[in-house]
Tab-separated table of C-alpha atoms and ligand atoms in Angstrom:
chain	number	residue	atom	x	y	z
A	1	MET	CA	72.972	94.059	175.045
A	2	PRO	CA	76.849	95.099	175.418
A	3	GLU	CA	77.619	97.864	174.195
A	4	THR	CA	79.041	98.476	170.998
A	5	VAL	CA	82.055	100.639	169.676
A	6	VAL	CA	83.236	101.605	166.174
A	7	MET	CA	87.415	102.001	166.633
A	8	LYS	CA	88.792	103.624	163.418
A	9	PHE	CA	92.747	103.330	162.774
A	10	GLY	CA	94.079	105.579	159.964
A	11	GLY	CA	96.684	104.716	158.099
A	12	THR	CA	99.817	105.410	160.030
A	13	SER	CA	98.224	103.257	163.179
A	14	VAL	CA	98.432	100.735	160.874
A	15	ALA	CA	101.665	101.412	159.096
A	16	ASP	CA	103.765	98.175	159.644
A	17	ALA	CA	103.539	95.000	161.300
A	18	GLU	CA	104.423	96.283	164.788
A	19	ARG	CA	101.508	99.233	164.669
A	20	LEU	CA	99.150	96.661	163.418
A	21	LYS	CA	99.837	94.434	166.097
A	22	ARG	CA	99.287	97.545	168.345
A	23	ALA	CA	95.816	98.401	166.959
A	24	ALA	CA	94.981	94.310	167.294
A	25	ARG	CA	95.958	94.769	171.073
A	26	ARG	CA	93.822	97.861	171.471
A	27	ILE	CA	90.942	96.019	169.613
A	28	VAL	CA	91.105	92.909	171.820
A	29	ALA	CA	91.294	95.001	174.935
A	30	LYS	CA	88.492	96.645	174.377
A	31	ARG	CA	86.870	93.551	173.545
A	32	GLU	CA	87.832	92.079	177.018
A	33	ASN	CA	86.345	95.070	178.727
A	34	GLY	CA	82.884	93.778	177.214
A	35	THR	CA	82.599	95.803	174.651
A	36	ARG	CA	81.252	94.675	170.868
A	37	VAL	CA	83.863	95.988	168.716
A	38	VAL	CA	83.620	96.818	165.056
A	39	ALA	CA	87.008	98.001	163.347
A	40	VAL	CA	87.654	100.252	160.416
A	41	LEU	CA	90.681	100.616	159.008
A	42	SER	CA	92.461	102.618	156.593
A	43	ALA	CA	94.933	101.497	154.375
A	44	ARG	CA	98.754	101.002	155.356
A	45	GLY	CA	101.020	104.525	155.363
A	46	LYS	CA	101.497	105.878	151.962
A	47	GLU	CA	99.067	102.987	150.090
A	48	THR	CA	96.849	104.841	148.550
A	49	ASP	CA	99.407	107.648	147.084
A	50	GLN	CA	101.309	104.453	145.428
A	51	LEU	CA	98.403	102.811	144.028
A	52	ILE	CA	97.495	106.361	142.720
A	53	ALA	CA	101.174	106.636	141.598
A	54	ALA	CA	101.045	103.349	139.873
A	55	ALA	CA	97.712	104.077	138.169
A	56	ASN	CA	99.064	106.949	136.812
A	57	GLU	CA	102.093	105.142	135.533
A	58	VAL	CA	100.004	102.913	133.220
A	59	SER	CA	97.410	105.602	132.100
A	60	PRO	CA	97.512	109.499	132.016
A	61	ASN	CA	93.980	109.204	132.751
A	62	PRO	CA	92.748	105.893	134.378
A	63	ASP	CA	89.307	105.156	134.054
A	64	PRO	CA	87.262	105.807	137.620
A	65	ARG	CA	85.596	102.261	137.939
A	66	GLU	CA	89.243	100.808	137.452
A	67	MET	CA	90.653	103.150	139.806
A	68	ASP	CA	88.588	102.336	142.757
A	69	MET	CA	88.710	98.326	142.373
A	70	LEU	CA	92.404	99.289	142.959
A	71	LEU	CA	92.312	102.081	145.944
A	72	SER	CA	89.910	99.833	147.459
A	73	THR	CA	92.991	96.816	147.616
A	74	GLY	CA	94.742	98.779	150.339
A	75	GLU	CA	92.282	99.151	153.259
A	76	ARG	CA	91.629	95.480	152.572
A	77	VAL	CA	95.207	94.237	152.778
A	78	SER	CA	95.193	95.928	156.226
A	79	CYS	CA	91.822	94.601	157.771
A	80	ALA	CA	92.980	90.928	156.588
A	81	LEU	CA	96.461	91.196	158.571
A	82	CYS	CA	94.525	92.754	161.756
A	83	ALA	CA	92.522	90.051	161.615
A	84	MET	CA	95.180	87.690	161.336
A	85	ALA	CA	97.156	89.380	164.388
A	86	ILE	CA	93.650	89.295	166.349
A	87	ASN	CA	93.295	85.589	165.956
A	88	ASP	CA	96.534	84.843	167.501
A	89	LEU	CA	95.564	86.769	170.349
A	90	GLY	CA	93.310	84.138	170.774
A	91	HIS	CA	90.237	86.149	169.255
A	92	ARG	CA	87.670	85.779	166.654
A	93	ALA	CA	87.879	88.179	164.097
A	94	ILE	CA	86.540	88.630	160.734
A	95	SER	CA	87.395	90.994	158.060
A	96	LEU	CA	84.895	92.488	155.407
A	97	THR	CA	85.028	94.800	152.415
A	98	GLY	CA	82.886	97.314	152.378
A	99	SER	CA	80.603	95.425	149.715
A	100	GLN	CA	80.272	92.598	152.316
A	101	ALA	CA	79.864	94.771	155.098
A	102	GLY	CA	76.757	96.329	153.233
A	103	ILE	CA	77.905	99.804	152.559
A	104	VAL	CA	76.126	100.869	149.463
A	105	THR	CA	76.874	104.206	147.515
A	106	ASP	CA	76.161	106.161	144.685
A	107	THR	CA	77.604	105.560	141.242
A	108	SER	CA	80.309	108.375	141.324
A	109	HIS	CA	83.344	106.595	141.117
A	110	THR	CA	86.222	108.208	143.517
A	111	LYS	CA	84.174	110.199	145.744
A	112	ALA	CA	81.002	107.795	145.823
A	113	ARG	CA	78.466	108.845	148.541
A	114	ILE	CA	77.006	106.152	150.992
A	115	LEU	CA	73.231	105.720	150.408
A	116	GLU	CA	72.909	103.181	152.627
A	117	VAL	CA	74.341	100.455	155.055
A	118	ARG	CA	72.699	97.161	155.536
A	119	ALA	CA	74.312	95.983	158.633
A	120	ASP	CA	72.995	92.521	158.607
A	121	ARG	CA	76.246	90.951	158.515
A	122	ILE	CA	78.175	92.824	161.249
A	123	ARG	CA	75.023	92.418	163.375
A	124	ASP	CA	75.320	88.462	163.069
A	125	ALA	CA	79.383	88.196	163.091
A	126	LEU	CA	78.912	90.547	166.585
A	127	ALA	CA	75.948	88.359	167.815
A	128	GLU	CA	78.445	85.146	167.385
A	129	ASP	CA	80.974	87.181	169.433
A	130	SER	CA	83.139	88.020	166.487
A	131	ILE	CA	85.262	91.306	166.458
A	132	VAL	CA	84.255	92.818	162.705
A	133	LEU	CA	86.974	94.553	160.716
A	134	VAL	CA	85.836	96.501	157.729
A	135	ALA	CA	87.531	97.728	154.833
A	136	GLY	CA	87.369	101.294	154.921
A	137	PHE	CA	86.870	104.293	152.275
A	138	GLN	CA	84.656	101.736	149.912
A	139	GLY	CA	81.291	100.697	149.233
A	140	VAL	CA	79.247	99.273	146.441
A	141	SER	CA	77.287	100.843	144.413
A	142	THR	CA	73.710	100.753	143.155
A	143	ALA	CA	75.408	99.308	139.922
A	144	ARG	CA	77.115	96.825	141.821
A	145	ASP	CA	80.662	98.217	141.165
A	146	VAL	CA	83.296	98.599	143.878
A	147	THR	CA	83.033	102.638	144.822
A	148	THR	CA	85.764	104.785	146.821
A	149	LEU	CA	84.922	107.381	149.118
A	150	GLY	CA	87.246	109.971	148.671
A	151	ARG	CA	90.557	110.969	150.255
A	152	GLY	CA	90.202	110.590	154.215
A	153	GLY	CA	87.001	108.479	153.506
A	154	SER	CA	87.472	105.524	156.020
A	155	ASP	CA	86.431	108.215	158.737
A	156	THR	CA	82.891	108.334	157.078
A	157	THR	CA	82.605	104.287	156.789
A	158	ALA	CA	83.492	104.911	160.455
A	159	VAL	CA	80.837	106.960	161.158
A	160	ALA	CA	78.387	105.146	158.697
A	161	LEU	CA	78.546	102.110	160.671
A	162	ALA	CA	78.569	103.522	164.076
A	163	ALA	CA	75.141	104.750	163.068
A	164	ALA	CA	74.004	101.804	161.599
A	165	ILE	CA	74.795	99.250	164.352
A	166	GLY	CA	74.106	102.417	166.982
A	167	ALA	CA	77.094	102.289	168.474
A	168	GLU	CA	77.659	104.480	171.891
A	169	ILE	CA	80.539	106.015	169.993
A	170	CYS	CA	82.826	106.498	166.974
A	171	GLU	CA	86.406	106.380	168.259
A	172	ILE	CA	89.194	107.618	165.777
A	173	TYR	CA	92.261	106.675	166.582
A	174	THR	CA	95.173	108.825	164.680
A	175	ASP	CA	98.765	110.213	164.920
A	176	VAL	CA	97.877	113.178	166.729
A	177	ASP	CA	96.548	113.749	170.175
A	178	GLY	CA	92.992	115.218	169.274
A	179	VAL	CA	91.858	118.328	167.211
A	180	PHE	CA	93.854	121.224	168.106
A	181	SER	CA	93.054	125.182	168.097
A	182	ALA	CA	95.551	125.191	165.209
A	183	ASP	CA	98.451	122.986	163.626
A	184	PRO	CA	100.827	122.300	166.343
A	185	ARG	CA	103.695	122.578	163.459
A	186	ILE	CA	102.842	126.158	163.079
A	187	VAL	CA	101.835	127.105	166.783
A	188	PRO	CA	103.896	125.098	169.050
A	189	ASP	CA	101.887	126.144	172.056
A	190	ALA	CA	98.439	125.345	170.003
A	191	ARG	CA	95.725	123.781	172.738
A	192	LYS	CA	94.340	120.411	172.339
A	193	LEU	CA	90.659	120.829	172.284
A	194	PRO	CA	88.327	118.453	174.717
A	195	VAL	CA	85.175	119.005	173.251
A	196	VAL	CA	84.033	120.572	169.812
A	197	SER	CA	80.847	121.163	168.322
A	198	PHE	CA	79.571	119.690	165.084
A	199	GLU	CA	79.121	122.791	163.790
A	200	GLU	CA	82.414	123.873	164.472
A	201	MET	CA	84.121	120.701	163.583
A	202	LEU	CA	82.530	120.894	160.023
A	203	GLU	CA	83.757	124.573	159.728
A	204	MET	CA	86.996	123.340	160.695
A	205	SER	CA	87.083	120.214	158.388
A	206	SER	CA	86.391	122.262	155.158
A	207	SER	CA	88.651	125.039	155.954
A	208	GLY	CA	91.844	122.824	156.593
A	209	ALA	CA	91.750	120.891	159.374
A	210	GLY	CA	93.248	117.426	157.997
A	211	VAL	CA	91.933	115.418	161.429
A	212	LEU	CA	88.347	114.249	160.069
A	213	GLN	CA	87.036	113.742	156.653
A	214	LEU	CA	84.285	116.797	156.043
A	215	ARG	CA	81.874	114.150	155.051
A	216	SER	CA	82.206	111.897	158.147
A	217	VAL	CA	81.580	115.259	160.353
A	218	GLU	CA	78.579	115.983	158.271
A	219	TYR	CA	77.447	112.325	158.488
A	220	ALA	CA	77.905	112.212	162.429
A	221	ARG	CA	75.804	115.442	162.429
A	222	ASN	CA	72.844	114.105	160.550
A	223	HIS	CA	73.182	110.931	162.807
A	224	GLY	CA	73.889	112.149	166.139
A	225	VAL	CA	76.935	109.908	166.264
A	226	LYS	CA	79.592	111.231	168.562
A	227	ILE	CA	83.195	111.152	167.501
A	228	HIS	CA	85.905	110.360	169.824
A	229	CYS	CA	88.802	111.616	167.868
A	230	ARG	CA	92.210	110.518	170.001
A	231	SER	CA	95.906	109.218	169.590
A	232	SER	CA	96.630	105.657	168.631
A	233	PHE	CA	100.077	105.692	170.600
A	234	HIS	CA	98.750	106.452	174.355
A	235	ASP	CA	95.767	106.256	176.176
A	236	ARG	CA	94.926	109.665	177.051
A	237	PRO	CA	91.402	111.200	175.816
A	238	GLY	CA	91.431	113.322	172.911
A	239	THR	CA	88.767	115.404	171.334
A	240	VAL	CA	85.114	114.738	171.430
A	241	VAL	CA	82.791	116.290	168.861
A	242	VAL	CA	79.079	116.354	170.018
A	243	ALA	CA	76.035	118.156	169.321
A	244	GLU	CA	76.350	122.004	170.532
A	245	GLN	CA	74.210	121.749	173.693
A	246	GLU	CA	76.485	119.170	174.739
A	247	THR	CA	79.711	121.020	174.879
A	248	MET	CA	80.317	122.656	178.295
A	249	GLU	CA	82.940	125.050	176.914
A	250	HIS	CA	81.595	128.222	174.736
A	251	PRO	CA	84.602	129.963	173.859
A	252	LEU	CA	84.370	133.149	171.535
A	253	ILE	CA	86.917	131.872	169.102
A	254	THR	CA	87.545	127.762	168.969
A	255	ALA	CA	90.349	127.550	166.588
A	256	VAL	CA	92.325	129.051	163.970
A	257	THR	CA	92.700	126.829	160.680
A	258	HIS	CA	94.540	127.155	157.265
A	259	SER	CA	95.171	125.500	153.987
A	260	THR	CA	98.017	126.783	151.633
A	261	GLY	CA	96.776	124.701	148.398
A	262	GLU	CA	94.479	127.162	147.030
A	263	ALA	CA	94.795	129.130	143.981
A	264	ARG	CA	93.047	132.061	142.369
A	265	VAL	CA	91.157	132.514	138.942
A	266	THR	CA	90.109	135.825	137.548
A	267	LEU	CA	88.106	136.398	134.778
A	268	LYS	CA	89.039	140.082	133.737
A	269	GLY	CA	86.321	142.487	131.862
A	270	VAL	CA	83.012	140.159	132.258
A	271	PRO	CA	80.356	142.197	130.548
A	272	ASP	CA	78.095	143.006	133.064
A	273	THR	CA	74.906	141.225	132.125
A	274	PRO	CA	72.453	138.846	134.126
A	275	GLY	CA	73.598	135.001	133.466
A	276	ILE	CA	77.259	134.854	133.357
A	277	ALA	CA	78.208	134.227	136.833
A	278	GLY	CA	75.692	131.309	136.535
A	279	ARG	CA	77.358	129.865	133.201
A	280	VAL	CA	80.743	130.238	134.837
A	281	THR	CA	79.884	128.499	138.114
A	282	THR	CA	77.741	125.812	136.440
A	283	ALA	CA	81.045	125.286	133.953
A	284	LEU	CA	83.263	124.377	136.744
A	285	ALA	CA	80.280	122.319	138.816
A	286	ASP	CA	80.285	120.109	135.445
A	287	ALA	CA	83.678	119.435	135.859
A	288	ASN	CA	83.629	118.826	139.644
A	289	VAL	CA	85.557	121.805	140.484
A	290	ASN	CA	85.308	123.132	143.837
A	291	ILE	CA	84.701	126.748	144.253
A	292	ASP	CA	85.193	128.111	147.614
A	293	MET	CA	85.352	132.099	147.847
A	294	ILE	CA	83.791	134.358	144.783
A	295	ILE	CA	83.965	137.856	144.473
A	296	GLN	CA	82.629	139.680	141.485
A	297	ASN	CA	83.608	143.741	141.694
A	298	GLU	CA	80.930	145.572	140.026
A	299	PRO	CA	81.871	147.544	137.346
A	300	VAL	CA	82.770	151.358	137.512
A	301	SER	CA	79.844	152.410	135.542
A	302	GLU	CA	76.549	151.464	133.838
A	303	GLY	CA	77.810	149.195	131.138
A	304	HIS	CA	81.152	148.583	131.798
A	305	ARG	CA	83.018	145.394	132.272
A	306	ALA	CA	83.603	143.518	135.734
A	307	ASP	CA	86.337	141.309	137.262
A	308	MET	CA	85.250	138.149	138.833
A	309	SER	CA	87.659	135.940	140.901
A	310	PHE	CA	87.036	132.869	142.733
A	311	THR	CA	89.237	130.654	144.487
A	312	VAL	CA	90.032	126.521	143.793
A	313	PRO	CA	92.047	123.851	144.778
A	314	ARG	CA	95.312	124.476	143.197
A	315	ASP	CA	95.246	120.913	141.714
A	316	ASP	CA	92.286	121.810	140.080
A	317	ILE	CA	93.688	124.723	138.017
A	318	PRO	CA	94.213	123.050	134.598
A	319	THR	CA	90.242	121.628	134.969
A	320	ALA	CA	89.133	124.946	135.916
A	321	GLN	CA	90.801	126.523	132.822
A	322	GLN	CA	89.430	123.819	130.505
A	323	ALA	CA	86.480	123.965	131.888
A	324	ILE	CA	85.934	127.967	131.575
A	325	ALA	CA	87.902	128.590	128.521
A	326	PRO	CA	84.881	128.308	126.089
A	327	ILE	CA	82.915	130.806	127.745
A	328	ALA	CA	86.047	133.161	127.846
A	329	GLN	CA	86.686	132.794	124.380
A	330	GLU	CA	83.106	133.700	123.516
A	331	LEU	CA	82.873	136.680	125.878
A	332	GLY	CA	86.250	138.101	124.995
A	333	VAL	CA	87.500	137.805	128.754
A	334	GLU	CA	91.099	137.093	129.953
A	335	VAL	CA	91.480	134.863	132.416
A	336	ALA	CA	94.524	134.970	134.923
A	337	THR	CA	95.659	132.680	137.588
A	338	ASP	CA	97.705	132.726	140.884
A	339	PRO	CA	98.699	129.710	142.511
A	340	SER	CA	100.052	130.590	145.390
A	341	MET	CA	97.476	131.719	147.714
A	342	GLY	CA	96.529	130.676	150.934
A	343	LYS	CA	93.706	130.607	153.349
A	344	VAL	CA	93.415	131.439	157.154
A	345	SER	CA	90.310	131.032	158.953
A	346	ILE	CA	89.161	131.445	162.489
A	347	VAL	CA	86.333	129.124	163.633
A	348	GLY	CA	84.077	129.741	166.992
A	349	ALA	CA	80.300	129.446	167.949
A	350	GLY	CA	80.637	132.485	170.202
A	351	MET	CA	81.528	134.935	167.038
A	352	LYS	CA	77.404	134.764	166.232
A	353	THR	CA	76.734	136.838	169.114
A	354	HIS	CA	79.554	139.004	169.610
A	355	PRO	CA	80.539	141.979	167.454
A	356	GLY	CA	83.778	143.257	166.477
A	357	VAL	CA	85.277	139.722	165.858
A	358	ALA	CA	86.066	140.601	162.305
A	359	ALA	CA	87.503	143.720	163.172
A	360	LYS	CA	89.992	142.323	165.204
A	361	VAL	CA	90.976	139.631	162.670
A	362	PHE	CA	91.861	142.232	159.943
A	363	THR	CA	93.394	144.696	162.219
A	364	THR	CA	95.501	141.793	163.352
A	365	LEU	CA	96.634	140.737	159.769
A	366	GLY	CA	97.212	144.575	158.778
A	367	GLU	CA	99.494	145.247	161.551
A	368	ASN	CA	101.452	141.994	160.860
A	369	GLN	CA	101.407	143.248	157.003
A	370	ILE	CA	99.848	140.501	155.615
A	371	ASN	CA	97.493	141.709	152.842
A	372	ILE	CA	94.302	140.294	152.423
A	373	GLU	CA	93.265	139.450	148.882
A	374	MET	CA	89.579	137.702	149.405
A	375	ILE	CA	87.079	137.288	152.731
A	376	SER	CA	84.460	134.935	152.914
A	377	THR	CA	82.282	134.313	156.225
A	378	SER	CA	79.770	132.056	157.674
A	379	PRO	CA	77.943	132.723	160.906
A	380	ILE	CA	80.483	131.011	162.833
A	381	ARG	CA	83.769	131.247	160.660
A	382	ILE	CA	85.765	134.223	158.936
A	383	SER	CA	88.190	133.106	156.326
A	384	CYS	CA	90.818	135.342	154.875
A	385	VAL	CA	93.091	134.428	151.359
A	386	VAL	CA	96.199	135.563	151.826
A	387	PRO	CA	99.930	135.184	149.815
A	388	GLY	CA	100.569	131.359	150.272
A	389	ASP	CA	103.813	132.213	152.268
A	390	ARG	CA	102.145	134.425	154.755
A	391	VAL	CA	99.814	131.680	156.085
A	392	PRO	CA	102.279	130.611	158.989
A	393	ASP	CA	102.812	133.954	160.081
A	394	ALA	CA	98.828	134.587	159.681
A	395	VAL	CA	98.152	131.864	161.753
A	396	ARG	CA	100.439	132.833	164.495
A	397	ALA	CA	99.344	136.354	164.697
A	398	LEU	CA	95.399	134.986	165.078
A	399	HIS	CA	96.152	132.540	167.295
A	400	SER	CA	98.067	134.789	169.916
A	401	ALA	CA	95.531	137.488	169.150
A	402	PHE	CA	92.495	135.673	170.382
A	403	GLY	CA	94.735	134.009	173.332
A	404	LEU	CA	94.175	130.353	172.027
A	405	SER	CA	96.994	129.293	173.770
A	406	GLY	CA	96.518	127.768	177.282
A	407	GLU	CA	97.213	125.534	180.178
A	408	ASP	CA	95.827	122.465	178.276
A	409	SER	CA	98.411	123.338	175.510
A	410	ILE	CA	100.349	120.247	174.703
A	411	ARG	CA	103.146	119.383	177.418
A	412	PRO	CA	106.661	117.398	177.290
A	413	GLU	CA	104.922	113.976	176.262
A	414	GLU	CA	103.546	112.250	179.568
A	415	PRO	CA	104.842	108.319	179.816
A	416	PHE	CA	103.027	106.543	177.093
A	417	GLY	CA	100.214	104.018	178.014
A	418	PRO	CA	100.048	100.320	177.414
A	419	PHE	CA	99.678	100.750	173.727
A	420	SER	CA	102.927	102.439	172.829
B	1	LIG	N1	93.215	105.298	152.223
B	1	LIG	C1	92.330	106.369	151.973
B	1	LIG	C2	93.107	107.751	151.988
B	1	LIG	O1	94.404	107.761	151.663
B	1	LIG	C3	91.315	106.586	153.032
B	1	LIG	C4	91.475	106.737	154.487
B	1	LIG	O2	92.763	106.670	154.580
B	1	LIG	O3	90.646	107.347	154.804
B	1	LIG	O4	92.458	108.492	151.283
B	2	MG	MG1	92.388	110.452	157.640
């Protein structure tokens, strides 16, 4: 059987007619190599943002089911247009909605999870020699409604399809060259990473690296799908994400990631009795607010009150405040928020077996007069919450302290390949 590849194109890679045609040529070139192709497309450019804005213009609180009906259209437009372009190149292409492609999800609108992929229709179309285009970011729920998979969800569509049809690789075509040792907009000599393990990529996606949606990495790890994240503008290789045993390099630290959209919420003077942390976090979970770091300091002496702080995405402050207000009122606790927090993290499988990494992180930040507000760690990540305006300095300082720049760093652009 010929090999099958899933090619996913992000919003900037299909933003206008020229780019859509370029994606079409790239898909066709792959097909002409003898490979069977399933392509997953995102909505063009800022389409999803515009649809969200349109919804907010007619309703302050749009119904989630209708929101999904609306948002799913962006990806359909891209697929239909791309199918037309491919047909004009003399190949047969068929576009499918997520539902037609057999992507079955749970019922949580605007952030649905894929439960199952019934890929028969895709398999049949491939067997008939068609190129299959699937609208990313969407599925059909077990209640037969259209659902979407959360921002960036087309990555997850691509990985799920790759798993379902047993594709050799899932290629994610994007507007950057791959995954970098830090955001090149902040660190100009950041290095493009040739290979990253699933575990490292999970930590990177969850601590701010925007290249791949976190869920897509989770899905890829769980189903052993190899991802190649690469540029849609040229032909050079990007970053391959694979299981740890397949990665050849074993650097101590792989990357510095950051995010600037953090806020800190502090409950001041919480009674030191069992069960309160559980109630607060349950209220937040019920309101669908994801908390990241949590700190609770012990009261100075028996019977005193403690402070409890946690971080949430900045946009979630109002929801978080609303969720904990009843508890705060009942306990007579003051709630303070600080909306201008950022987070810098270092990620690397090597730190598991190497002492002194945390010391180096804290010393480096200290030497740069950057105050650490909160700290959290995993076996392969150290994250520090710092004042939002110090994030770029913190990223640069850590990138340099761990010697992450290298010969492989972005060079003056080589001539573009045949797809530019
Ligand atoms: N169009 C959706 C978004 O902007 C999904 C995607 O691009 O992956 O989040
Ligand atoms: Mg994306």
